[in-house]
Amino acid sequence: MAMVCLSDFEAYAKKYLPKIAWDFFAAGADDCSTRDENILAYKRIHFRPRLLRDVSMMDIGTKILGTEISFPVGIAPTGFHQLAWPDGEKSTARAAKAMNTCYIASTYSTCTLEEISAAAPGGLRWFQLYIHRNRAVSQQLVQRAEALGFQGLVLTADLPYTGKRRDDVRNGFRLPPHMKLKNLEGAFEVCKMSPSFHSLLDPSVTWNDIYWLRSLTHLPIIIKGILTKEDAELAVRHGVQGIIVSNHGGRQLDGVPATIDALVEVVEAVQSRVEVYLDGGIRKGSDVLKALALGAKCVFIGRPALWGLAYKGEEGLQEVLRILQDEFRLSMALAGCASISEIGQHLVQFSKL
Amino acid sequence: MAMVCLSDFEAYAKKYLPKIAWDFFAAGADDCSTRDENILAYKRIHFRPRLLRDVSMMDIGTKILGTEISFPVGIAPTGFHQLAWPDGEKSTARAAKAMNTCYIASTYSTCTLEEISAAAPGGLRWFQLYIHRNRAVSQQLVQRAEALGFQGLVLTADLPYTGKRRDDVRNGFRLPPHMKLKNLEGAFEVCKMSPSFHSLLDPSVTWNDIYWLRSLTHLPIIIKGILTKEDAELAVRHGVQGIIVSNHGGRQLDGVPATIDALVEVVEAVQSRVEVYLDGGIRKGSDVLKALALGAKCVFIGRPALWGLAYKGEEGLQEVLRILQDEFRLSMALAGCASISEIGQHLVQFSKL
Amino acid sequence: MAMVCLSDFEAYAKKYLPKIAWDFFAAGADDCSTRDENILAYKRIHFRPRLLRDVSMMDIGTKILGTEISFPVGIAPTGFHQLAWPDGEKSTARAAKAMNTCYIASTYSTCTLEEISAAAPGGLRWFQLYIHRNRAVSQQLVQRAEALGFQGLVLTADLPYTGKRRDDVRNGFRLPPHMKLKNLEGAFEVCKMSPSFHSLLDPSVTWNDIYWLRSLTHLPIIIKGILTKEDAELAVRHGVQGIIVSNHGGRQLDGVPATIDALVEVVEAVQSRVEVYLDGGIRKGSDVLKALALGAKCVFIGRPALWGLAYKGEEGLQEVLRILQDEFRLSMALAGCASISEIGQHLVQFSKL
Amino acid sequence: MAMVCLSDFEAYAKKYLPKIAWDFFAAGADDCSTRDENILAYKRIHFRPRLLRDVSMMDIGTKILGTEISFPVGIAPTGFHQLAWPDGEKSTARAAKAMNTCYIASTYSTCTLEEISAAAPGGLRWFQLYIHRNRAVSQQLVQRAEALGFQGLVLTADLPYTGKRRDDVRNGFRLPPHMKLKNLEGAFEVCKMSPSFHSLLDPSVTWNDIYWLRSLTHLPIIIKGILTKEDAELAVRHGVQGIIVSNHGGRQLDGVPATIDALVEVVEAVQSRVEVYLDGGIRKGSDVLKALALGAKCVFIGRPALWGLAYKGEEGLQEVLRILQDEFRLSMALAGCASISEIGQHLVQFSKL
């Protein structure tokens, strides 16, 4: 079977992953409206391509928070990579490094931060953080990540409680006994994984906790989950360095807009004071181009990365990234852009449909 | 089979109820456009969730007409509960009381008002009234309800004649011989139940009859069926205490708007002079949140309550209510609201789709 | 099988008519977009129903061109009724008279005008006319119709050539040998019926021919096929007494708007100087109410009349009309109107969808 | 099987062509959104037909760049006609001449320009050009075409690189060994055809190369692929004689608008300074009429021509053209236009849908 586009990897993963793992990765909240909108919304955005520009020399590299990456697609934080591939997050780290892009490692990794670092020394990595009721746990994690050379701290802000993912409830989803949330071992008892493991998170977190985080680390702080101009403004005022427009892959509050629809509002509010990224619904290189045209500095992929892992671990994820890279480069060229700096809002129009 | 969300109860009821009963409960008028719109319309309303607010202490209680209920979801008036569960409306009354919310008992109950009262003493109940050609019948009912401690009178205003529900005509729907419209026994001969039983209702009722009703009782009067600002204004001027925006579950005039679409217009016209409620299409906690964001004080569920009864009587209905309660609390938290008072129109946007 | 609504008759006709006849009646031009739009467009129009009006005494009678009819639904001109029922147009005439409404007999009838008149003496009938290349043929027809007591002349203006109905071409549609276009017998040779029989019509007809028609007869002239304000204005200026907004059931130019969508524009242009009617897509009583709310004085049904004939001839068509009548009366009542004069544009809104 | 409309030819071709050839012709880029939009977009444009105009004498002839053609539909450039019919482009040339319309021969023909010319002497033909990295190749082609009597030069501007057509990648599409890109033989080694054969094209081409082309030939230059007003303006300023609004049949950048949607913008920008044509999505005569109403001087068909060839070579393609011609003439007449000059924007409205 030729792996030609990302949906080939999706089909493979659906076929070969254990149902409980596929369901967990695929899950959206409630009716999955937002999860599905994340993808459909791209179809309503049309390109205005420009012709006869010299696109013989394509430069698709960019920088995020000052660090160069080979193209504006990174790996969004997702949990439990061992559910997709035995080597888990170590494979993810290696693939991201091989492709010279950014990997945001999840708190809920099935490998330790130390293992992840050792698997791909020198790779660009950010660490994704939930704030636990026991703040010492979070503090330790931040400080371990910084010590290990992680270069950014991504605070997930849209999960005071876990969204209702019906299939996970039906399946009684929990990690198999041989997998662990290794970063949290010792910090507290987590062997009985269930959807309620999130109940260890602190739903009382507020904007002021950004100051607390700031006090713990020199790392830049990126906030993930922003969907409105009001929160974008608050994020900037509280001193974050970046914003990821995200709806948690449609897994939290069902009924929020597609991220690509929320992006414009956030970008306008932020006015270039901090970098804005996006995750959710990226399935083709042209989706990346649309997100950049609407103001994203970089996008991150969640489920497609897991499908790549499920296919062939590190190698499969590299294939996913390479396909996106090739498609993105081609889309840029066909739209008449030879470098990232030529991409702008003039490249797109919103469809009447 | 795990009962995870309301559609699980719907699937159960469709499978286990006699076809004639399922069809009666499910029926919409004509092409069922309005019935289906009631649900689809929610998908066009998107949330604007706010992050990093302290949602550790959630308070979802509210008041309707001054009485506290545990959350803003009550039981809409529907007929013939014995078609769903042998104990009929007695089970409904018990479940509503157990969940500390309001139950609007229908004129067309298969238990007497006395049986309903006795089944769950002290529960918050309103009585739903049709005005009969023989006004003495209606007067008796109102006075019985008031004497029994019902705390509100809900006048259904959208049924001068019964809507055309094709399946009921095809099925020749009528109550099984062992069930009775017990509240009307003695008042007139009703043993030959058929869709035409509604012909006992008075199609000449006008706004002036509100004054007549007022003269019969001290109970607050809530009018049900309003869909326009003009009628909302008339309702307020005629001294009602509440308005239920309703299209009778899409069972009357096919082609009227979804209730959630009509809500905004009514709320704007009413300007907080009376409380505004809504029924129709509520299937998830996030639907409740949308209705409250658009100005409803409380919503009422019709068919989902019947599915709960069909599943396990009182217990099944409690399960339905508890699921809605949990989903509503979670939706509020994920939208950044810790109490009902924080909900407002800023939480939603209408989708371009 | 209970015949509850018009689609029951459609299903019956599709099942029992010879395929070639069903295809001919069902045909739309090209992709049938307009044919299907005629129906879909009604779903985008929503009611604004008014409550608590005295609807105990319903009066649904109206007048067209001064003549009373029992309700605002007549029979549109369609050809070849013997394809649907052996008695053909005689049955149609009897049913229309029995229901006290208007029947527009087609030039392409399989009974003579004399047979039609004799079948239902005293019924309100208009005669539909195509203008033939041989004007004498048309003149004769007009004068026969007037002599027979037809009370209006309906000029079909949208068929200079026949639309392309793919199935008729595939089927090589022609009338069976035992059926004749009886009104045209003798006038010219028509035994070899084929889709090209329309080639006898004159594509050079212009507005000036209205004056010629006027010179032939004292009957009021109604023009059928108008879809724009420009042509509506021309029609009024050329002295017609009525306009039927029609797209020939979607059988002529595919891609023209649904008639209910074109109605508003025509009504506004006409400013009550002449009566405006509509055909196309009427399937329920509420469709009639929408058309009247948007300014139509009366609507006409085409295919549904044929389905009625196919079911049980005169009796079947009466059943179709009675269902529409009951549904229309009920819709009016549920919208809060007790008589036709209370219907107006305030009753509807166009849906955002 | 009666061939009644173009989709009959499509069905035939899908059934009888080798899968690899069908897939190549049918392919769109990525998700084929633009390919499909090309067709769907016509359904959103509604006619405003005018009645009672004398349409007895229809004149559907027009001129492009001063040359008369029998109706405003030509053959768009597509490659590899031998995949559809053994005689390849020779059949295409004969059919176009027989129907007295314009054939744009592709650089990627499987017959030489000389063979094409000899097959139908005196036919109106334009030559479609890609600019190769080796400019001498392109120069030779231009000069051969001019010497052979081709009357226009069509520069394809939207293919600096080939779009990603998933099925071609899966199929490992290449020409069968017995077919050759005959126009390029000798110029360079092309026997190993693969999707990458396009890599011989020069992605560094810019607007200045129009001047270079101009220096090579006296032929009028038509630029193909324009979708924006900005590029339309540049095209005019660089001295082209015509613009083909095209998205390469949806085969290049997926997500660009349907050509019929882009047409208005281009026509407005051009202000009649040069002729504007369109290709993409034409499947019926009424589509041609819509394109002309929105400002196109002529349209070109791509895939439908190949279906015609696949059906019966020259004869099949003539049948396709004749059907379009008949449908176009009929649509004009039904819209009230007797000649091309009567077609204008007043004939259409954009649907609210």
PDB file of N, CA, C and O in Angstrom, chain D residues 32-55:
ATOM      1  N   CYS D  32      -9.270  16.908  -4.370  1.00  0.00           N
ATOM      2  CA  CYS D  32     -10.130  17.181  -5.533  1.00  0.00           C
ATOM      3  C   CYS D  32     -11.232  18.189  -5.215  1.00  0.00           C
ATOM      4  O   CYS D  32     -12.257  18.236  -5.906  1.00  0.00           O
ATOM      5  N   SER D  33     -11.027  19.019  -4.205  1.00  0.00           N
ATOM      6  CA  SER D  33     -12.042  20.020  -3.852  1.00  0.00           C
ATOM      7  C   SER D  33     -12.281  20.980  -5.014  1.00  0.00           C
ATOM      8  O   SER D  33     -13.427  21.270  -5.359  1.00  0.00           O
ATOM      9  N   THR D  34     -11.223  21.488  -5.593  1.00  0.00           N
ATOM     10  CA  THR D  34     -11.381  22.460  -6.665  1.00  0.00           C
ATOM     11  C   THR D  34     -11.972  21.806  -7.908  1.00  0.00           C
ATOM     12  O   THR D  34     -12.849  22.370  -8.557  1.00  0.00           O
ATOM     13  N   ARG D  35     -11.515  20.620  -8.220  1.00  0.00           N
ATOM     14  CA  ARG D  35     -12.083  19.910  -9.368  1.00  0.00           C
ATOM     15  C   ARG D  35     -13.597  19.810  -9.221  1.00  0.00           C
ATOM     16  O   ARG D  35     -14.351  20.109 -10.152  1.00  0.00           O
ATOM     17  N   ASP D  36     -14.044  19.427  -8.047  1.00  0.00           N
ATOM     18  CA  ASP D  36     -15.478  19.243  -7.845  1.00  0.00           C
ATOM     19  C   ASP D  36     -16.216  20.577  -7.765  1.00  0.00           C
ATOM     20  O   ASP D  36     -17.344  20.707  -8.241  1.00  0.00           O
ATOM     21  N   GLU D  37     -15.568  21.574  -7.175  1.00  0.00           N
ATOM     22  CA  GLU D  37     -16.159  22.906  -7.104  1.00  0.00           C
ATOM     23  C   GLU D  37     -16.414  23.475  -8.486  1.00  0.00           C
ATOM     24  O   GLU D  37     -17.384  24.202  -8.693  1.00  0.00           O
ATOM     25  N   ASN D  38     -15.530  23.195  -9.417  1.00  0.00           N
ATOM     26  CA  ASN D  38     -15.711  23.690 -10.789  1.00  0.00           C
ATOM     27  C   ASN D  38     -17.110  23.371 -11.311  1.00  0.00           C
ATOM     28  O   ASN D  38     -17.689  24.156 -12.053  1.00  0.00           O
ATOM     29  N   ILE D  39     -17.621  22.236 -10.912  1.00  0.00           N
ATOM     30  CA  ILE D  39     -18.949  21.823 -11.374  1.00  0.00           C
ATOM     31  C   ILE D  39     -20.045  22.355 -10.455  1.00  0.00           C
ATOM     32  O   ILE D  39     -21.045  22.909 -10.901  1.00  0.00           O
ATOM     33  N   LEU D  40     -19.819  22.209  -9.150  1.00  0.00           N
ATOM     34  CA  LEU D  40     -20.854  22.630  -8.195  1.00  0.00           C
ATOM     35  C   LEU D  40     -21.158  24.113  -8.281  1.00  0.00           C
ATOM     36  O   LEU D  40     -22.293  24.546  -8.053  1.00  0.00           O
ATOM     37  N   ALA D  41     -20.158  24.901  -8.601  1.00  0.00           N
ATOM     38  CA  ALA D  41     -20.341  26.352  -8.580  1.00  0.00           C
ATOM     39  C   ALA D  41     -21.420  26.807  -9.560  1.00  0.00           C
ATOM     40  O   ALA D  41     -22.118  27.794  -9.313  1.00  0.00           O
ATOM     41  N   TYR D  42     -21.568  26.102 -10.671  1.00  0.00           N
ATOM     42  CA  TYR D  42     -22.607  26.487 -11.637  1.00  0.00           C
ATOM     43  C   TYR D  42     -24.000  26.381 -11.037  1.00  0.00           C
ATOM     44  O   TYR D  42     -24.900  27.142 -11.389  1.00  0.00           O
ATOM     45  N   LYS D  43     -24.162  25.444 -10.126  1.00  0.00           N
ATOM     46  CA  LYS D  43     -25.502  25.246  -9.542  1.00  0.00           C
ATOM     47  C   LYS D  43     -25.916  26.421  -8.654  1.00  0.00           C
ATOM     48  O   LYS D  43     -27.085  26.586  -8.329  1.00  0.00           O
ATOM     49  N   ARG D  44     -24.953  27.215  -8.223  1.00  0.00           N
ATOM     50  CA  ARG D  44     -25.283  28.358  -7.372  1.00  0.00           C
ATOM     51  C   ARG D  44     -25.622  29.608  -8.176  1.00  0.00           C
ATOM     52  O   ARG D  44     -25.935  30.642  -7.603  1.00  0.00           O
ATOM     53  N   ILE D  45     -25.521  29.514  -9.475  1.00  0.00           N
ATOM     54  CA  ILE D  45     -25.827  30.660 -10.333  1.00  0.00           C
ATOM     55  C   ILE D  45     -27.182  30.418 -10.990  1.00  0.00           C
ATOM     56  O   ILE D  45     -27.377  29.394 -11.640  1.00  0.00           O
ATOM     57  N   HIS D  46     -28.093  31.333 -10.792  1.00  0.00           N
ATOM     58  CA  HIS D  46     -29.439  31.159 -11.327  1.00  0.00           C
ATOM     59  C   HIS D  46     -29.693  32.102 -12.494  1.00  0.00           C
ATOM     60  O   HIS D  46     -29.193  33.222 -12.525  1.00  0.00           O
ATOM     61  N   PHE D  47     -30.514  31.625 -13.428  1.00  0.00           N
ATOM     62  CA  PHE D  47     -30.870  32.444 -14.577  1.00  0.00           C
ATOM     63  C   PHE D  47     -32.015  33.396 -14.244  1.00  0.00           C
ATOM     64  O   PHE D  47     -32.864  33.101 -13.404  1.00  0.00           O
ATOM     65  N   ARG D  48     -32.029  34.503 -14.944  1.00  0.00           N
ATOM     66  CA  ARG D  48     -33.174  35.408 -14.989  1.00  0.00           C
ATOM     67  C   ARG D  48     -33.659  35.407 -16.443  1.00  0.00           C
ATOM     68  O   ARG D  48     -33.288  36.292 -17.220  1.00  0.00           O
ATOM     69  N   PRO D  49     -34.480  34.435 -16.791  1.00  0.00           N
ATOM     70  CA  PRO D  49     -34.859  34.288 -18.197  1.00  0.00           C
ATOM     71  C   PRO D  49     -35.887  35.319 -18.609  1.00  0.00           C
ATOM     72  O   PRO D  49     -36.735  35.728 -17.814  1.00  0.00           O
ATOM     73  N   ARG D  50     -35.814  35.745 -19.863  1.00  0.00           N
ATOM     74  CA  ARG D  50     -36.759  36.709 -20.409  1.00  0.00           C
ATOM     75  C   ARG D  50     -37.627  36.025 -21.458  1.00  0.00           C
ATOM     76  O   ARG D  50     -37.131  35.251 -22.282  1.00  0.00           O
ATOM     77  N   LEU D  51     -38.914  36.348 -21.412  1.00  0.00           N
ATOM     78  CA  LEU D  51     -39.889  35.628 -22.225  1.00  0.00           C
ATOM     79  C   LEU D  51     -40.325  36.457 -23.435  1.00  0.00           C
ATOM     80  O   LEU D  51     -40.108  37.662 -23.509  1.00  0.00           O
ATOM     81  N   LEU D  52     -40.981  35.759 -24.361  1.00  0.00           N
ATOM     82  CA  LEU D  52     -41.671  36.394 -25.471  1.00  0.00           C
ATOM     83  C   LEU D  52     -40.768  37.326 -26.282  1.00  0.00           C
ATOM     84  O   LEU D  52     -41.127  38.435 -26.638  1.00  0.00           O
ATOM     85  N   ARG D  53     -39.592  36.834 -26.511  1.00  0.00           N
ATOM     86  CA  ARG D  53     -38.712  37.477 -27.468  1.00  0.00           C
ATOM     87  C   ARG D  53     -38.680  36.556 -28.682  1.00  0.00           C
ATOM     88  O   ARG D  53     -38.765  35.346 -28.563  1.00  0.00           O
ATOM     89  N   ASP D  54     -38.529  37.099 -29.796  1.00  0.00           N
ATOM     90  CA  ASP D  54     -38.527  36.297 -31.012  1.00  0.00           C
ATOM     91  C   ASP D  54     -37.228  35.494 -31.067  1.00  0.00           C
ATOM     92  O   ASP D  54     -36.152  36.049 -31.282  1.00  0.00           O
ATOM     93  N   VAL D  55     -37.322  34.201 -30.822  1.00  0.00           N
ATOM     94  CA  VAL D  55     -36.130  33.361 -30.869  1.00  0.00           C
ATOM     95  C   VAL D  55     -36.253  32.319 -31.986  1.00  0.00           C
ATOM     96  O   VAL D  55     -35.757  31.203 -31.877  1.00  0.00           O
TER      97      VAL D  55
END
